[in-house]
Coordinates of C-alpha atoms in Angstrom, one line a residue:
Chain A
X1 CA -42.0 -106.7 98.4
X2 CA -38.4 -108.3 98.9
X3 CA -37.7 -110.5 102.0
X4 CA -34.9 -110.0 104.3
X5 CA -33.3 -112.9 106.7
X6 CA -30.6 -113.3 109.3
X7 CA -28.7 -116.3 109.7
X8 CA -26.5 -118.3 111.9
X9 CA -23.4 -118.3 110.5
X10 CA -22.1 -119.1 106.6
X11 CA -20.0 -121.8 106.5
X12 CA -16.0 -120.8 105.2
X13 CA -13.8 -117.9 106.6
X14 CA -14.5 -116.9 110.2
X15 CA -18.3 -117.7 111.8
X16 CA -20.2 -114.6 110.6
X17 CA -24.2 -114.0 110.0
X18 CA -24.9 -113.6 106.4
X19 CA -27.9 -111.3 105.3
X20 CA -30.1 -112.7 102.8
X21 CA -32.1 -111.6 100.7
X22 CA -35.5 -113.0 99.0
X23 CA -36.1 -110.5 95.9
X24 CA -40.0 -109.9 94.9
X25 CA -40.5 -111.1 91.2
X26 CA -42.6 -108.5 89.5
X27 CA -46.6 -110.0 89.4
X28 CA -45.6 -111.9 92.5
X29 CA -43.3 -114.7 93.7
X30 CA -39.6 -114.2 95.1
X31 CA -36.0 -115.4 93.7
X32 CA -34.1 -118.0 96.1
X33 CA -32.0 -116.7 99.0
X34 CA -29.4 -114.4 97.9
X35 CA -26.4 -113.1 100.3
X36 CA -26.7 -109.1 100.6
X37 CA -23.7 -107.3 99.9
X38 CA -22.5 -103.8 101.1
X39 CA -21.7 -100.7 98.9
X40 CA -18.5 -102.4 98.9
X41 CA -19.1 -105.6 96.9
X42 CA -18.7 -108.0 99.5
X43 CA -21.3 -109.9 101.6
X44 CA -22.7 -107.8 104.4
X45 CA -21.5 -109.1 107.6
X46 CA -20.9 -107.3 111.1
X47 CA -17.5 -107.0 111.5
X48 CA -16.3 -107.7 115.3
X49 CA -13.5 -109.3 117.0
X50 CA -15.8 -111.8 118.6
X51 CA -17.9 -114.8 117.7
X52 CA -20.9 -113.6 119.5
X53 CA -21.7 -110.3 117.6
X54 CA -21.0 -112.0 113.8
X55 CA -23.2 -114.6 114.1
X56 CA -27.3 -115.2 114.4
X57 CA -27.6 -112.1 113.0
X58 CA -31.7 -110.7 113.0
X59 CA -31.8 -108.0 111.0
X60 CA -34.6 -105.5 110.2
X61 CA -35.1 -103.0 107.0
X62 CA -35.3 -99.3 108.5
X63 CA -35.3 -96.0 108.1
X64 CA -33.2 -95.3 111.6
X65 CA -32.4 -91.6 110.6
X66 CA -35.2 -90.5 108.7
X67 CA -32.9 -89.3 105.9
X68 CA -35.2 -91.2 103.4
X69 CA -32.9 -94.1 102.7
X70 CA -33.7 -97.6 104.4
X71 CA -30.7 -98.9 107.0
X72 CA -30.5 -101.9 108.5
X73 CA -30.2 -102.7 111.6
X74 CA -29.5 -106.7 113.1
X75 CA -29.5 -108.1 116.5
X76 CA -27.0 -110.9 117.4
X77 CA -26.1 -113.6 119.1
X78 CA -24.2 -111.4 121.8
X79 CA -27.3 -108.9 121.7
X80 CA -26.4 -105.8 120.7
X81 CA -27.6 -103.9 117.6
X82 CA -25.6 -103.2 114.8
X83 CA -26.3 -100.7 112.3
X84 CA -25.4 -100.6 108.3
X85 CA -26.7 -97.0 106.9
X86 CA -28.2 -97.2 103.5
X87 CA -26.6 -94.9 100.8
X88 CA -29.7 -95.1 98.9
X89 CA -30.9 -97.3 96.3
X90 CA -30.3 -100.4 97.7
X91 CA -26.9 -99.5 98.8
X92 CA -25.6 -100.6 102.3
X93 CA -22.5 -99.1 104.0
X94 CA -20.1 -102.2 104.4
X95 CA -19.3 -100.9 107.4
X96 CA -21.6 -100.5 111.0
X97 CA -22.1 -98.7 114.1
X98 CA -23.6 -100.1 117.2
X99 CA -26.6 -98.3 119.0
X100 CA -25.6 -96.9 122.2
X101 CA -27.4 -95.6 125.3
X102 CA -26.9 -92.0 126.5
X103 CA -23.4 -93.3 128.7
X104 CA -21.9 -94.6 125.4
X105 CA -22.1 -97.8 125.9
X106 CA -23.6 -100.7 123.6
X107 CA -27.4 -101.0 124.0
X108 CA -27.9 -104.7 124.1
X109 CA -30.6 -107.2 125.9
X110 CA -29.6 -110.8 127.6
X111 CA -28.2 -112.3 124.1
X112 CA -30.2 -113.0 120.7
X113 CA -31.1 -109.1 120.0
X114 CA -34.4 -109.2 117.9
X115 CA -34.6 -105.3 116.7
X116 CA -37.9 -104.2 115.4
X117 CA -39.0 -100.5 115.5
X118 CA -42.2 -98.8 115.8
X119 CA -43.7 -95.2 117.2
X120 CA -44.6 -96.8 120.4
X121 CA -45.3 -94.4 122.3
X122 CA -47.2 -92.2 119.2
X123 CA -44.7 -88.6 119.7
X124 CA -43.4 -89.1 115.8
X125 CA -40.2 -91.3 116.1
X126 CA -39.0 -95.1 115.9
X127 CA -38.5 -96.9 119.0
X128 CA -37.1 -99.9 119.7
X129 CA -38.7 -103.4 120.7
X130 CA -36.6 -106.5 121.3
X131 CA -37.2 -109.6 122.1
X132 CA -34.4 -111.9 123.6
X133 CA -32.5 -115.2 124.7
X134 CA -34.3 -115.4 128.0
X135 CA -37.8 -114.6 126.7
X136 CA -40.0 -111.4 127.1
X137 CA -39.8 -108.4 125.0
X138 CA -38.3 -105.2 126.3
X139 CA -39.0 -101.3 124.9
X140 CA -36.0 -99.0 124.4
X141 CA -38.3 -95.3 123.7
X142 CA -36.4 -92.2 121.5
X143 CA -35.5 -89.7 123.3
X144 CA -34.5 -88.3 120.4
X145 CA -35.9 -87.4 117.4
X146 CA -36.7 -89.2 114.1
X147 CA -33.4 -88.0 112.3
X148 CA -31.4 -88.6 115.6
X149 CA -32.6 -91.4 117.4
X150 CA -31.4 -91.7 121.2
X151 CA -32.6 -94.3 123.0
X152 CA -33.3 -94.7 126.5
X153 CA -32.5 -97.5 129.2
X154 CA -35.2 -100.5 128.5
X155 CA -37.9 -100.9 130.3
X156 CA -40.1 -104.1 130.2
X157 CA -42.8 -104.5 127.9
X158 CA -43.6 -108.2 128.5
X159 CA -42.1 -110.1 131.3
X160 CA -39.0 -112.7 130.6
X161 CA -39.8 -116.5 131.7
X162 CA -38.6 -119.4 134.1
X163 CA -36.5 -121.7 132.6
X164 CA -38.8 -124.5 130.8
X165 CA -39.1 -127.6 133.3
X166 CA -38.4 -131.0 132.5
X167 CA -40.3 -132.4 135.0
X168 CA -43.7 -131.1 133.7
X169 CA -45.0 -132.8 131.0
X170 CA -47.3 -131.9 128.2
X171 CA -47.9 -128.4 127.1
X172 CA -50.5 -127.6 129.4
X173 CA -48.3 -125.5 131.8
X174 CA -46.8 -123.0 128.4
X175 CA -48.9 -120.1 129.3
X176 CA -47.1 -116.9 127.7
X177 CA -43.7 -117.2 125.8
X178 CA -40.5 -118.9 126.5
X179 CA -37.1 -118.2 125.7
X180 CA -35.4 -116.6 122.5
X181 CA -38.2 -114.6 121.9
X182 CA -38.9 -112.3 118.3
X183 CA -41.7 -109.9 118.2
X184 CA -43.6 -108.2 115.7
X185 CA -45.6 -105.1 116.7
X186 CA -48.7 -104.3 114.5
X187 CA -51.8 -104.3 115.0
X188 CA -53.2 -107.6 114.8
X189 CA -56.9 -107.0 115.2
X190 CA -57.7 -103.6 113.2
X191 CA -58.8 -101.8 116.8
X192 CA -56.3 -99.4 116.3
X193 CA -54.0 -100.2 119.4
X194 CA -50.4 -101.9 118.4
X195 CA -50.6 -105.5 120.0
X196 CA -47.4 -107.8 120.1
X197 CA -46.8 -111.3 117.9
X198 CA -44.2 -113.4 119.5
X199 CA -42.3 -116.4 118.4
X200 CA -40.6 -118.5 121.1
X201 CA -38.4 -121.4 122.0
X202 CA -40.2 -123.9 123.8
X203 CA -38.8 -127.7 125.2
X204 CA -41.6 -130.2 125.7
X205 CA -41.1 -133.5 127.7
X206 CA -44.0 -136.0 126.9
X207 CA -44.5 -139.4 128.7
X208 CA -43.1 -142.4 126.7
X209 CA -45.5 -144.4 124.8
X210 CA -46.7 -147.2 127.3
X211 CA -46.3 -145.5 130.7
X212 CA -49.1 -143.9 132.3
X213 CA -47.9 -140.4 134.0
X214 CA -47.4 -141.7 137.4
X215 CA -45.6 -144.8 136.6
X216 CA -42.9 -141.9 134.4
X217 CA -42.4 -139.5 137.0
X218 CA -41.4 -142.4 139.1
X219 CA -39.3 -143.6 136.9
X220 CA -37.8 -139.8 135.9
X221 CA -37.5 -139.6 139.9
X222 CA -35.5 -142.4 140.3
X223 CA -33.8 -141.6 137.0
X224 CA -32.7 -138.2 138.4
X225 CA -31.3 -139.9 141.5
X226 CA -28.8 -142.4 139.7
X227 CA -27.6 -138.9 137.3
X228 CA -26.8 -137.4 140.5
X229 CA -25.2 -140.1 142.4
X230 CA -23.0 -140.8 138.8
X231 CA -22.0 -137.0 138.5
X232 CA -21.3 -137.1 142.5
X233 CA -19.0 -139.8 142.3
X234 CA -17.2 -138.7 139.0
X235 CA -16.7 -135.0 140.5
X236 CA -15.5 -136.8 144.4
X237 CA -12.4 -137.2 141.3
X238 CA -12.2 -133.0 142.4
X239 CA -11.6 -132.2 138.5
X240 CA -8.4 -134.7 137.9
X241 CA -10.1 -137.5 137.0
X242 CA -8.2 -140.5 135.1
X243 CA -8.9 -141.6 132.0
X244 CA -10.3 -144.8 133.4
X245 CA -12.7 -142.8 135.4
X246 CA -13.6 -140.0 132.9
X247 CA -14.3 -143.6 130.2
X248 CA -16.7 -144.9 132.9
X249 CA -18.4 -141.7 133.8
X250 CA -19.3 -141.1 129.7
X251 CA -20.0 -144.9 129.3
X252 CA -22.7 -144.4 132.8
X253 CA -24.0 -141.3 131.3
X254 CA -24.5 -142.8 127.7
X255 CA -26.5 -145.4 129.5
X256 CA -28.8 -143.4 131.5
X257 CA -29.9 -141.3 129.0
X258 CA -30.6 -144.0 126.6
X259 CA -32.7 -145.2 129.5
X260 CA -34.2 -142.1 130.2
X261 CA -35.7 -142.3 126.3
X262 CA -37.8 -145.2 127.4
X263 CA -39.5 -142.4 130.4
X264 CA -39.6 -139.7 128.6
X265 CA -39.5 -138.2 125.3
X266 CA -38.7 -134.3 124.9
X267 CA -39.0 -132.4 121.5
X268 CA -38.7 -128.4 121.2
X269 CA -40.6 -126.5 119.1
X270 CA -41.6 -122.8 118.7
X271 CA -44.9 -121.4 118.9
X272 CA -46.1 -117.8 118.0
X273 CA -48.3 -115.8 120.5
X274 CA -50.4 -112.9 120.4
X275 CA -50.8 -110.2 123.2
X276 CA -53.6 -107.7 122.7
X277 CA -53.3 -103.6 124.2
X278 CA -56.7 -103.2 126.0
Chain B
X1 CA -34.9 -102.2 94.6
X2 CA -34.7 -102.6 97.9
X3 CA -37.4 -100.1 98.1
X4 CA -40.7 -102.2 99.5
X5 CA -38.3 -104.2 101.7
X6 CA -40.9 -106.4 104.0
X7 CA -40.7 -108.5 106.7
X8 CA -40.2 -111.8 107.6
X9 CA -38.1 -113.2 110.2
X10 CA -36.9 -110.0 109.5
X11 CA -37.6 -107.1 108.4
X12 CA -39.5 -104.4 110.4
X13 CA -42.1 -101.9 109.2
X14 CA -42.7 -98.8 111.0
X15 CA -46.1 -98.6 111.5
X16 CA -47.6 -95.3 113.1
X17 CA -50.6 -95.8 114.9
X18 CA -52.6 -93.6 117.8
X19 CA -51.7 -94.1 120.6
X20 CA -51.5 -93.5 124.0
X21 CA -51.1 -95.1 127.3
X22 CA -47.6 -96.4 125.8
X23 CA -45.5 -96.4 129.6
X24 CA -48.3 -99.1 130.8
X25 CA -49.8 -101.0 128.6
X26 CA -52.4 -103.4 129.7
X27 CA -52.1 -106.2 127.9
X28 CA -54.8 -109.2 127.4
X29 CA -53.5 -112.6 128.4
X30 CA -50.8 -114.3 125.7
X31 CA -52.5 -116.8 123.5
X32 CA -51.1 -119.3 121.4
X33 CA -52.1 -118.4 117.4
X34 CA -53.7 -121.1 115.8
X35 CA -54.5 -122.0 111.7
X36 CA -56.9 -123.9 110.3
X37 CA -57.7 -125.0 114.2
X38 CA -54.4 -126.1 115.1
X39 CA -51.7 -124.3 117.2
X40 CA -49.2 -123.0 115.6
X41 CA -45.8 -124.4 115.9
X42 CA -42.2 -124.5 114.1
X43 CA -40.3 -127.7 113.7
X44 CA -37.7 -128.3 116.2
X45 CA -35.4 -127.5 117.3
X46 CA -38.0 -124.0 117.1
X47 CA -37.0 -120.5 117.7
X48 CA -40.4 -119.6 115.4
X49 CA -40.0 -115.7 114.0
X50 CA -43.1 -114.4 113.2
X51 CA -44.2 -110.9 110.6
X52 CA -47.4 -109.7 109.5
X53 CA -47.4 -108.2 106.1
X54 CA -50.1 -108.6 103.5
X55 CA -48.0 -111.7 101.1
X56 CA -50.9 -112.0 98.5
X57 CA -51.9 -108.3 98.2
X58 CA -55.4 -109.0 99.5
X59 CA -55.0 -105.9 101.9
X60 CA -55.1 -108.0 104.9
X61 CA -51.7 -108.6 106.8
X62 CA -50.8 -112.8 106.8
X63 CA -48.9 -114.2 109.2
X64 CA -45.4 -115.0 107.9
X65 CA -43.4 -117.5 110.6
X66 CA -39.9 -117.8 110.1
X67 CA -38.0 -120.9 111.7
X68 CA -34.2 -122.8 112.5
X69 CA -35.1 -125.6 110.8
X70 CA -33.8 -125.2 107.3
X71 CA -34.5 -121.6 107.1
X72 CA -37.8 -122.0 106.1
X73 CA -41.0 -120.2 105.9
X74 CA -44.5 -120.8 106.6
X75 CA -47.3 -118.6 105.1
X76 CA -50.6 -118.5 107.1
X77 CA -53.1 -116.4 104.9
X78 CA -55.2 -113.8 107.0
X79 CA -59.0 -115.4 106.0
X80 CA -60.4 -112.4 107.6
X81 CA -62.4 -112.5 111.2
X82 CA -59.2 -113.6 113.3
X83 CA -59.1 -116.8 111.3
X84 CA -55.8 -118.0 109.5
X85 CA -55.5 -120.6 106.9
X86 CA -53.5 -123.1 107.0
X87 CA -50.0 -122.6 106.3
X88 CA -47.7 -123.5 103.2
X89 CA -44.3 -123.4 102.5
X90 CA -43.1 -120.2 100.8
X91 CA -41.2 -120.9 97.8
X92 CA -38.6 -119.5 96.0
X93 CA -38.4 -119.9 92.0
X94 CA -40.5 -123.0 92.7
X95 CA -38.9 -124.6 95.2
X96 CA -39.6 -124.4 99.0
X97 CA -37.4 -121.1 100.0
X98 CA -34.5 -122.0 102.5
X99 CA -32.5 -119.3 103.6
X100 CA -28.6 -120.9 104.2
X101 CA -27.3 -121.3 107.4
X102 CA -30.5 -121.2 109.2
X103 CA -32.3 -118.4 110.9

């Protein structure tokens, strides 16, 4: 079993999403992280224009055409999905295609694509679950066939989320996922229905060590009402503001923040959920 | 190689199962997986990536979480009965396995 990664962005040349790769060792084990290169020699990137589609690239191992030979295809930043067709033993066209919908143009969810395929819907041919930057997971079905994949408009599998509050704290009100959502589809429990793993993005605000709840959002209250009188006052400036005034504004932002650290504390983590098919 | 290409924050297997109502599925109510008693969670700034794959050929599927910070891995070993260890690190030649440039 070898492991396959995305990433953000390497570091030289223009921002792009590297692949990498975590070879199996033979009796078990893998090698470190090693960039993926096309047919062509060179590190596998997706080659675009823009920022958006090179970078946080998500990619998944595939057989997309059912020709036998494993592609790959990675979501994005910009969330679309690109493909790179294998040429067979281990070999990866340098070059990709993205997946379009039946009026030609890119299929693509609200940023962060997260492609993962499975025969949802059990007629013999991959479809196409995604998760995404605002949370959820939505289902693209094949209206093709296994060796020509066409997929449909997406309908929505799981529900995306409100924006996480800050006004809330603990972790009491996370009920489902949050934001930038990547799913798995397997399934989980051996009852022979697929159910849905999801990995989220989650920002937690927690009281500051010596306040009791009330006392904070209080405090956070009147905290919220001096940021709004200072961003008030700074944009009365109607977006000339001098030097002198854009100095103070920082310097008054600075400070309130640092002040808000003694209310509040927020950290952001990621859990991983499971959703069960009845 | 390149062959038995698995998972983790990445990779997708196609797994065929019955089934049926696909259009509507019911689903049960989202719950946050836990190991060794504790909820799961990725280090922040999060963005957790999860896979299922069988890591220690055992023939049950672990739970592989992939994560921002560092590009790292944790490994949650499937103890059978909806129970998960608790996870480690996965290396790499040794070393805890961090995939460059995060993700």
């Amino acid at each position: 079993m070898d492991i396959l990664s995305g990433s953000y962005s390497r570091d030289e040349g223009e921002m792009a999403g590297l692949f990498q790769v975590l070879w199996g060792v033979e009796g078990g084990g893998f090698r470190a992280p090693a960039a993926l290169n096309g047919s062509d020699g060179q590190p596998l990137i997706i080659q675009d224009r823009d920022d958006l589609p090179r970078i946080c690239t998500r990619p998944t191992a595939v057989d997309l055409d059912g020709d036998g030979k494993l592609d790959i295809v990675s979501g994005n930043f910009g969330g679309t999905f690109a493909v790179f067709l294998g040429e067979g033993e281990g070999r990866i066209s340098p070059t990709h295609r993205f997946l379009m919908d039946e009026d030609g143009s890119p299929l693509a969810v609200e940023g962060h694509s997260d492609p993962f395929f499975v025969d949802w819907d059990a007629d013999g041919d991959l479809d196409l679950v995604s998760g995404s930057a605002s949370g959820g997971a939505l289902l693209f079905l094949n209206r093709g066939s296994k060796k020509e994949p066409k997929f449909g408009p997406s309908t929505t599998l799981l529900p995306a989320v409100e924006s996480s509050p800050d006004d809330v704290f603990g972790d009491d009100w996370v009920h489902g996922p949050q934001e930038d959502t990547r799913v798995w589809v397997d399934d989980v429990n051996g009852d022979g229905k697929l159910d849905v793993l999801i990995g989220d993005c989650v920002t937690l605000t927690w009281v500051a060590a010596g306040l009791e709840e009330a006392e904070a959002k209080k405090k956070l209250d009147e905290w919220s009402e001096r940021m709004r009188k200072a961003q008030d006052e700074f944009q009365a400036a109607k977006g000339n503001p001098t030097d002198e005034q854009q100095e103070k504004y920082n310097e008054e932002c600075q400070k309130l923040w640092k002040e808000r650290e003694g209310i509040v504390r927020q950290d952001s983590t990621g859990f991983v959920w499971v959703i069960y098919r009845k | 190689m390149f062959k038995n290409l698995i998972p983790l924050c990445l990779v997708a297997a196609s797994s065929a199962l019955a089934e049926d109502t696909s259009m509507n599925p019911e689903f049960t109510a989202p719950v946050r997986l836990k190991a060794a008693r504790e909820i799961i969670r990725v280090e922040d700034p999060g963005y957790a990536s999860p896979c299922w794959a069988d890591m220690d050929g055992d023939g049950r599927k672990d739970l592989v979480v992939g994560q921002f910070a560092g590009g790292k891995m944790k490994v949650y070993r499937n103890l059978g009965e909806g129970k998960l260890a608790e996870g480690k690190w996965l290396e790499a030649e040794g070393k805890t396995a961090e995939v460059p440039g995060v993700w």
